[in-house]
mmCIF file of C-alpha atoms in Angstrom:
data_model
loop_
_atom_site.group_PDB
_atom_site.id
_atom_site.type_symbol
_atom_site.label_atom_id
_atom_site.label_comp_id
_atom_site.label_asym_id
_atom_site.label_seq_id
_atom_site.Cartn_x
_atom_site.Cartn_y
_atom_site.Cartn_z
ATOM 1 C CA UNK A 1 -12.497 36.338 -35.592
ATOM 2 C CA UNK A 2 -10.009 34.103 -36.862
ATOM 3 C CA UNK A 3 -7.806 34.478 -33.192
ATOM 4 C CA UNK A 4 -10.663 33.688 -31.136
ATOM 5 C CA UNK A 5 -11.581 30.477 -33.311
ATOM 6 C CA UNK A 6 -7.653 29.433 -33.163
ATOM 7 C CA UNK A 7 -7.826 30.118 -29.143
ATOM 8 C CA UNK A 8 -11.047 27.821 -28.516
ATOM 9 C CA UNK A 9 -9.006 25.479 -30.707
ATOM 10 C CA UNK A 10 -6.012 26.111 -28.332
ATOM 11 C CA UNK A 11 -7.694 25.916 -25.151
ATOM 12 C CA UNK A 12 -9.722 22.833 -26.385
ATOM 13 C CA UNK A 13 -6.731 20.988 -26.803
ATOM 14 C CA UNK A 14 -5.000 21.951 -23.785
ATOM 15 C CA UNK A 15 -8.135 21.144 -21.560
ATOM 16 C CA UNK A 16 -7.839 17.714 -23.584
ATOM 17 C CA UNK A 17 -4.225 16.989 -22.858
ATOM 18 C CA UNK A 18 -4.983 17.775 -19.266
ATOM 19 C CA UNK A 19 -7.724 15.442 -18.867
ATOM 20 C CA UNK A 20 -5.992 12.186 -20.669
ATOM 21 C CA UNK A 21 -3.040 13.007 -18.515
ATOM 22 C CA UNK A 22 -5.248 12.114 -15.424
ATOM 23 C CA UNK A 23 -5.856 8.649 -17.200
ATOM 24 C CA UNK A 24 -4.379 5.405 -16.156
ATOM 25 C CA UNK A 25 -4.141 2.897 -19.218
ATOM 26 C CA UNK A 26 -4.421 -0.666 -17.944
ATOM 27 C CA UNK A 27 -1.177 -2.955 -18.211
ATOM 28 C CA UNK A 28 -2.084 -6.220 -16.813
ATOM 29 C CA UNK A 29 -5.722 -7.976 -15.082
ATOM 30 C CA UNK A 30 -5.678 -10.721 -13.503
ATOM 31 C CA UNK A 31 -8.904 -12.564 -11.700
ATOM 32 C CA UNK A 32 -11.734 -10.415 -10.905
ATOM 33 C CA UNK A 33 -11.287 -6.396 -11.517
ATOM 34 C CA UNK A 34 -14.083 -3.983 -11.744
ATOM 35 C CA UNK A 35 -14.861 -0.312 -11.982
ATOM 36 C CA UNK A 36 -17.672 1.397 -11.634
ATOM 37 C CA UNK A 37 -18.967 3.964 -14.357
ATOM 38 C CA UNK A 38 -22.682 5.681 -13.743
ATOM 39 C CA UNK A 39 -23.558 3.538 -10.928
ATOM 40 C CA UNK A 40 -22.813 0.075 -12.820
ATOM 41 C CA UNK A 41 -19.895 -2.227 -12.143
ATOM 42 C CA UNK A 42 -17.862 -2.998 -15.464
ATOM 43 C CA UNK A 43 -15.245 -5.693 -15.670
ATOM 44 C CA UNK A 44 -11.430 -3.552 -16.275
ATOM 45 C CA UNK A 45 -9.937 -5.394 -19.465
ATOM 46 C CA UNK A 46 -6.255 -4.695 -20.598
ATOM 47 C CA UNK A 47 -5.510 -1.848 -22.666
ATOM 48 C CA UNK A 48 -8.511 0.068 -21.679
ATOM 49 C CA UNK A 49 -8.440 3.624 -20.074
ATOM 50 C CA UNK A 50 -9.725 4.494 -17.073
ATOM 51 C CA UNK A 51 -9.523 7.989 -14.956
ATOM 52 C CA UNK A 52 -7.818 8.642 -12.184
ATOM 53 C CA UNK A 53 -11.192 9.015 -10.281
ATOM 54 C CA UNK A 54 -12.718 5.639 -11.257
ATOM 55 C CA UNK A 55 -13.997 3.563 -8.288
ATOM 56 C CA UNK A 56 -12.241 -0.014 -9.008
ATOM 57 C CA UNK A 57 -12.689 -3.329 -6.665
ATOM 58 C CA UNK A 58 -9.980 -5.851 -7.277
ATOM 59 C CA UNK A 59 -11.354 -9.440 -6.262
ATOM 60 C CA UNK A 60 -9.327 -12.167 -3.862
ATOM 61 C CA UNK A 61 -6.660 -13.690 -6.040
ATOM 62 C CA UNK A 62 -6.939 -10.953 -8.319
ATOM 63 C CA UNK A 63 -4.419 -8.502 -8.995
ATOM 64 C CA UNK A 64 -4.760 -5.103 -11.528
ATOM 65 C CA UNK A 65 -1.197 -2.781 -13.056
ATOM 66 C CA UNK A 66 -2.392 0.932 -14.647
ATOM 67 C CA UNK A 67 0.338 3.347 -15.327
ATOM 68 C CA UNK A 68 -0.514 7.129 -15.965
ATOM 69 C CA UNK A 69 0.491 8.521 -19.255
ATOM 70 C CA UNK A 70 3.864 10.081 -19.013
ATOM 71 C CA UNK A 71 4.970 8.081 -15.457
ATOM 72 C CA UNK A 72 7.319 5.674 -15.616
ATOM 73 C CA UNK A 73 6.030 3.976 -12.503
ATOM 74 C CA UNK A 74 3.651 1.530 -12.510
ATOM 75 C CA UNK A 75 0.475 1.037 -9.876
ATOM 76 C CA UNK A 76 0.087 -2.317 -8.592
ATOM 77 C CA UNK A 77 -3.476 -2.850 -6.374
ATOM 78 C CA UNK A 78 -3.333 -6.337 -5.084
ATOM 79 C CA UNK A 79 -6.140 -8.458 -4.491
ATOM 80 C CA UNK A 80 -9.666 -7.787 -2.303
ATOM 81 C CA UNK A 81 -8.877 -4.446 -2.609
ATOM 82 C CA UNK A 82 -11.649 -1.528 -3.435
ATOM 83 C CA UNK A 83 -11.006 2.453 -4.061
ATOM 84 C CA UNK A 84 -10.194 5.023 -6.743
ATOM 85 C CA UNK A 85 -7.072 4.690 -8.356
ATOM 86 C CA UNK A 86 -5.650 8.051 -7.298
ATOM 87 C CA UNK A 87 -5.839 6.935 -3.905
ATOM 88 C CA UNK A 88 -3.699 4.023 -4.932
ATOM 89 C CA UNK A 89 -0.843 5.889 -6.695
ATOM 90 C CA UNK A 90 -0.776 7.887 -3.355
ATOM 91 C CA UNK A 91 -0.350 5.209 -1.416
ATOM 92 C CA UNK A 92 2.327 3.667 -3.324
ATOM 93 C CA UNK A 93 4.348 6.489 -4.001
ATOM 94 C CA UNK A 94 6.157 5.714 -0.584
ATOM 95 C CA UNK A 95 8.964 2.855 -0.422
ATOM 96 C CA UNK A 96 12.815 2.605 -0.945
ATOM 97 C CA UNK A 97 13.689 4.780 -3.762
ATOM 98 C CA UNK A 98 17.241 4.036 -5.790
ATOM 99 C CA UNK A 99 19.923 5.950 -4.177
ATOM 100 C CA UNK A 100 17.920 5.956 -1.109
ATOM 101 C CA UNK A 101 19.621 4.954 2.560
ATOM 102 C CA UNK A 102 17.427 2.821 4.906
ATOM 103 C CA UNK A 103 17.162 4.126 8.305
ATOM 104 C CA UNK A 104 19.120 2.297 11.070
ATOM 105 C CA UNK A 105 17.645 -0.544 12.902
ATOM 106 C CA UNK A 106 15.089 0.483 15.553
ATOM 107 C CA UNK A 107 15.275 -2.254 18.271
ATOM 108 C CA UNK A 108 19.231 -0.635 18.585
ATOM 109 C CA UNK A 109 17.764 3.098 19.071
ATOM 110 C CA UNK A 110 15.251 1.446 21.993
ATOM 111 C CA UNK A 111 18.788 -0.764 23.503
ATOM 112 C CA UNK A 112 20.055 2.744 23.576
ATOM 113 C CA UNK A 113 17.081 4.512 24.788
ATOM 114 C CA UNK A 114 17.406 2.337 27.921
ATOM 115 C CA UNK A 115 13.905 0.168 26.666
ATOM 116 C CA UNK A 116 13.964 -3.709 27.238
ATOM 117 C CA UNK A 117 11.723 -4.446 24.425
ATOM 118 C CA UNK A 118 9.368 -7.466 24.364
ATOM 119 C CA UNK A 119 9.190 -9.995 26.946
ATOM 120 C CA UNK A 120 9.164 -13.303 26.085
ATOM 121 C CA UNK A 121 8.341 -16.256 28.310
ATOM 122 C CA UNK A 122 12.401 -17.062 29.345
ATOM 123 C CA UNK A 123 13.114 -13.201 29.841
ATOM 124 C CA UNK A 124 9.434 -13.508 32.595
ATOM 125 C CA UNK A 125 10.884 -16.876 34.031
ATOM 126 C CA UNK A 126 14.543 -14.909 34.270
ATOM 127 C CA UNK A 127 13.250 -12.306 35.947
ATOM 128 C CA UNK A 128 11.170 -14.075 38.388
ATOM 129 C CA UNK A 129 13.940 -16.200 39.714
ATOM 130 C CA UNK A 130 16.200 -13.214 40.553
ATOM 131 C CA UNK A 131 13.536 -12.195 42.520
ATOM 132 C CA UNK A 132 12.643 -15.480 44.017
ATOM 133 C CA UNK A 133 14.467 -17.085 46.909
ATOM 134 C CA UNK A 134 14.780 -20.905 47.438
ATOM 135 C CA UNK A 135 14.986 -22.447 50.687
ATOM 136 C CA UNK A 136 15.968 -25.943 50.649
ATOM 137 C CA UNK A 137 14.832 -28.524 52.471
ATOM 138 C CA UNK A 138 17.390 -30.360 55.088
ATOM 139 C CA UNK A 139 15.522 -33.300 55.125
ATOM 140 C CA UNK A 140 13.889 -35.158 52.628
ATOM 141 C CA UNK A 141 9.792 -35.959 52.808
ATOM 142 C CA UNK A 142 9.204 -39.415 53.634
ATOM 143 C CA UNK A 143 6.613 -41.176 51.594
#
């Protein structure tokens, strides 16, 4: 009796553990942040918890930091922005890590690859008068 009563303790605390791991904890609000809990928008204040699920809408101007318990990372959702917060870490997790190399420039690879690149109006007007032949006049027009 006493082992299953200390392993629904156990597991109780486990489960727990699991599920405030899959909070974020609010750093910093600024402007206009809302999430929505049981159909009702709430205004997101710092220091509060919310889950990793939650539905937020970040207004224009505004700007809303959460950081999941045990990251070191932060999550930054800039302004007029709207979906759960897990879909925000993922979207973040990309970028220029330390240590990382950035990849060589691409407009080289395409030089190399035999592509032109863009045209611009004086690259058109370039091409056009290679292809164009003048004839001059001999005489003048008279007015």
């Amino acid at each position: 009796m006493k082992r299953t009563i200390i392993s629904a303790l156990v597991a109780g605390l486990v489960m727990f553990a699991a599920s405030a791991a899959d909070n974020y904890t609010v750093k910093s609000v600024s402007g206009k942040v809302q999430y929505e809990e049981n159909g009702t928008w709430k205004t997101v204040t710092k220091g509060m918890e919310l889950p990793s699920n939650a539905n937020v809408t970040v207004g224009v101007g505004a700007n809303l930091i959460v950081n999941k318990a045990g990251e070191k990372k932060d999550v930054r959702i800039k302004s007029n922005s709207k979906g759960t917060i897990d879909s925000f870490a993922s979207a973040s997790s990309g970028g220029i890590k330390v240590g990382g190399a950035a990849e060589k420039n691409t407009t080289a690879k395409a030089k190399n690859a035999g592509d032109k690149g863009v045209a611009t109006a004086s690259s058109r007007a370039a091409d056009v008068k290679k292809d164009m032949e003048f004839a001059e006049d001999e005489e003048p027009l008279s007015e």
